[in-house]
Amino acid sequence: GGHRIRVPQAARGHGKKLSDVLDLEPGVEYEGEVAKPDDDDLTAMHVFNLLADGMGGVNWSGLPLICGWLGLTDVEGLMQRLSVIKLHRKPEKGK
């Protein structure tokens, strides 16, 4: 079988809301209460996109450069959010 990767325990508190945001379909208007990303979530999504290599991987070696460029100091919180983004899978349609 394949290796199972788990989000670190500390990241689970950030993960639910961020996962809900990642599940939203672009261009679809939702009624009712919809998860909204906070500034830290938006920053993590931006950093993830900057580090993405285009083949499903992440160029982690660029993280110190990006953190310095953006002036980020909460690297642990960022790493937790990046883990949630990297490991997130949208639910299958119809389930």
JSON list of N, CA, C and O in Angstrom, two decimals, residues 5-16 76 79-81 83-84 87:
[
{"chain": "A", "resi": 5, "resn": "ILE", "atom": "N", "xyz": [0.05, 10.13, 4.63]},
{"chain": "A", "resi": 5, "resn": "ILE", "atom": "CA", "xyz": [0.63, 11.34, 5.20]},
{"chain": "A", "resi": 5, "resn": "ILE", "atom": "C", "xyz": [-0.46, 12.01, 6.02]},
{"chain": "A", "resi": 5, "resn": "ILE", "atom": "O", "xyz": [-1.58, 12.20, 5.55]},
{"chain": "A", "resi": 6, "resn": "ARG", "atom": "N", "xyz": [-0.15, 12.36, 7.24]},
{"chain": "A", "resi": 6, "resn": "ARG", "atom": "CA", "xyz": [-1.13, 12.99, 8.11]},
{"chain": "A", "resi": 6, "resn": "ARG", "atom": "C", "xyz": [-0.70, 14.41, 8.41]},
{"chain": "A", "resi": 6, "resn": "ARG", "atom": "O", "xyz": [0.47, 14.70, 8.55]},
{"chain": "A", "resi": 7, "resn": "VAL", "atom": "N", "xyz": [-1.69, 15.26, 8.54]},
{"chain": "A", "resi": 7, "resn": "VAL", "atom": "CA", "xyz": [-1.44, 16.65, 8.93]},
{"chain": "A", "resi": 7, "resn": "VAL", "atom": "C", "xyz": [-1.02, 16.63, 10.39]},
{"chain": "A", "resi": 7, "resn": "VAL", "atom": "O", "xyz": [-1.63, 15.94, 11.21]},
{"chain": "A", "resi": 8, "resn": "PRO", "atom": "N", "xyz": [0.05, 17.36, 10.76]},
{"chain": "A", "resi": 8, "resn": "PRO", "atom": "CA", "xyz": [0.45, 17.41, 12.16]},
{"chain": "A", "resi": 8, "resn": "PRO", "atom": "C", "xyz": [-0.70, 17.82, 13.06]},
{"chain": "A", "resi": 8, "resn": "PRO", "atom": "O", "xyz": [-1.57, 18.59, 12.66]},
{"chain": "A", "resi": 9, "resn": "GLN", "atom": "N", "xyz": [-0.70, 17.32, 14.29]},
{"chain": "A", "resi": 9, "resn": "GLN", "atom": "CA", "xyz": [-1.77, 17.58, 15.25]},
{"chain": "A", "resi": 9, "resn": "GLN", "atom": "C", "xyz": [-2.09, 19.07, 15.37]},
{"chain": "A", "resi": 9, "resn": "GLN", "atom": "O", "xyz": [-3.24, 19.46, 15.36]},
{"chain": "A", "resi": 10, "resn": "ALA", "atom": "N", "xyz": [-1.07, 19.91, 15.46]},
{"chain": "A", "resi": 10, "resn": "ALA", "atom": "CA", "xyz": [-1.30, 21.35, 15.64]},
{"chain": "A", "resi": 10, "resn": "ALA", "atom": "C", "xyz": [-1.99, 21.97, 14.43]},
{"chain": "A", "resi": 10, "resn": "ALA", "atom": "O", "xyz": [-2.68, 22.96, 14.55]},
{"chain": "A", "resi": 11, "resn": "ALA", "atom": "N", "xyz": [-1.84, 21.38, 13.26]},
{"chain": "A", "resi": 11, "resn": "ALA", "atom": "CA", "xyz": [-2.43, 21.96, 12.06]},
{"chain": "A", "resi": 11, "resn": "ALA", "atom": "C", "xyz": [-3.92, 21.69, 11.96]},
{"chain": "A", "resi": 11, "resn": "ALA", "atom": "O", "xyz": [-4.62, 22.34, 11.21]},
{"chain": "A", "resi": 12, "resn": "ARG", "atom": "N", "xyz": [-4.41, 20.74, 12.69]},
{"chain": "A", "resi": 12, "resn": "ARG", "atom": "CA", "xyz": [-5.82, 20.36, 12.55]},
{"chain": "A", "resi": 12, "resn": "ARG", "atom": "C", "xyz": [-6.77, 21.48, 12.95]},
{"chain": "A", "resi": 12, "resn": "ARG", "atom": "O", "xyz": [-7.85, 21.57, 12.42]},
{"chain": "A", "resi": 13, "resn": "GLY", "atom": "N", "xyz": [-6.36, 22.34, 13.86]},
{"chain": "A", "resi": 13, "resn": "GLY", "atom": "CA", "xyz": [-7.22, 23.46, 14.24]},
{"chain": "A", "resi": 13, "resn": "GLY", "atom": "C", "xyz": [-7.42, 24.43, 13.10]},
{"chain": "A", "resi": 13, "resn": "GLY", "atom": "O", "xyz": [-8.48, 25.01, 12.93]},
{"chain": "A", "resi": 14, "resn": "HIS", "atom": "N", "xyz": [-6.40, 24.64, 12.28]},
{"chain": "A", "resi": 14, "resn": "HIS", "atom": "CA", "xyz": [-6.49, 25.54, 11.14]},
{"chain": "A", "resi": 14, "resn": "HIS", "atom": "C", "xyz": [-7.16, 24.86, 9.95]},
{"chain": "A", "resi": 14, "resn": "HIS", "atom": "O", "xyz": [-7.69, 25.50, 9.08]},
{"chain": "A", "resi": 15, "resn": "GLY", "atom": "N", "xyz": [-7.11, 23.54, 9.92]},
{"chain": "A", "resi": 15, "resn": "GLY", "atom": "CA", "xyz": [-7.46, 22.80, 8.72]},
{"chain": "A", "resi": 15, "resn": "GLY", "atom": "C", "xyz": [-8.90, 22.79, 8.32]},
{"chain": "A", "resi": 15, "resn": "GLY", "atom": "O", "xyz": [-9.21, 22.83, 7.13]},
{"chain": "A", "resi": 16, "resn": "LYS", "atom": "N", "xyz": [-9.84, 22.72, 9.24]},
{"chain": "A", "resi": 16, "resn": "LYS", "atom": "CA", "xyz": [-11.25, 22.56, 8.87]},
{"chain": "A", "resi": 16, "resn": "LYS", "atom": "C", "xyz": [-11.75, 23.76, 8.07]},
{"chain": "A", "resi": 16, "resn": "LYS", "atom": "O", "xyz": [-12.33, 23.60, 7.01]},
{"chain": "A", "resi": 76, "resn": "GLU", "atom": "N", "xyz": [5.71, 28.63, 11.46]},
{"chain": "A", "resi": 76, "resn": "GLU", "atom": "CA", "xyz": [5.04, 27.41, 11.90]},
{"chain": "A", "resi": 76, "resn": "GLU", "atom": "C", "xyz": [3.57, 27.39, 11.48]},
{"chain": "A", "resi": 76, "resn": "GLU", "atom": "O", "xyz": [3.07, 26.41, 10.94]},
{"chain": "A", "resi": 79, "resn": "MET", "atom": "N", "xyz": [3.43, 26.86, 7.77]},
{"chain": "A", "resi": 79, "resn": "MET", "atom": "CA", "xyz": [3.69, 25.47, 7.41]},
{"chain": "A", "resi": 79, "resn": "MET", "atom": "C", "xyz": [2.46, 24.59, 7.68]},
{"chain": "A", "resi": 79, "resn": "MET", "atom": "O", "xyz": [2.15, 23.69, 6.90]},
{"chain": "A", "resi": 80, "resn": "GLN", "atom": "N", "xyz": [1.76, 24.86, 8.77]},
{"chain": "A", "resi": 80, "resn": "GLN", "atom": "CA", "xyz": [0.54, 24.11, 9.06]},
{"chain": "A", "resi": 80, "resn": "GLN", "atom": "C", "xyz": [-0.50, 24.32, 7.96]},
{"chain": "A", "resi": 80, "resn": "GLN", "atom": "O", "xyz": [-1.11, 23.37, 7.47]},
{"chain": "A", "resi": 81, "resn": "ARG", "atom": "N", "xyz": [-0.67, 25.56, 7.55]},
{"chain": "A", "resi": 81, "resn": "ARG", "atom": "CA", "xyz": [-1.64, 25.85, 6.50]},
{"chain": "A", "resi": 81, "resn": "ARG", "atom": "C", "xyz": [-1.19, 25.27, 5.15]},
{"chain": "A", "resi": 81, "resn": "ARG", "atom": "O", "xyz": [-1.99, 24.74, 4.39]},
{"chain": "A", "resi": 83, "resn": "SER", "atom": "N", "xyz": [0.55, 22.62, 4.74]},
{"chain": "A", "resi": 83, "resn": "SER", "atom": "CA", "xyz": [0.30, 21.17, 4.82]},
{"chain": "A", "resi": 83, "resn": "SER", "atom": "C", "xyz": [-1.15, 20.85, 4.51]},
{"chain": "A", "resi": 83, "resn": "SER", "atom": "O", "xyz": [-1.45, 19.89, 3.78]},
{"chain": "A", "resi": 84, "resn": "VAL", "atom": "N", "xyz": [-2.06, 21.64, 5.05]},
{"chain": "A", "resi": 84, "resn": "VAL", "atom": "CA", "xyz": [-3.49, 21.44, 4.78]},
{"chain": "A", "resi": 84, "resn": "VAL", "atom": "C", "xyz": [-3.76, 21.60, 3.28]},
{"chain": "A", "resi": 84, "resn": "VAL", "atom": "O", "xyz": [-4.45, 20.79, 2.67]},
{"chain": "A", "resi": 87, "resn": "LEU", "atom": "N", "xyz": [-2.21, 18.63, 1.19]},
{"chain": "A", "resi": 87, "resn": "LEU", "atom": "CA", "xyz": [-2.85, 17.34, 1.39]},
{"chain": "A", "resi": 87, "resn": "LEU", "atom": "C", "xyz": [-4.34, 17.34, 1.09]},
{"chain": "A", "resi": 87, "resn": "LEU", "atom": "O", "xyz": [-4.98, 16.29, 1.09]}
]
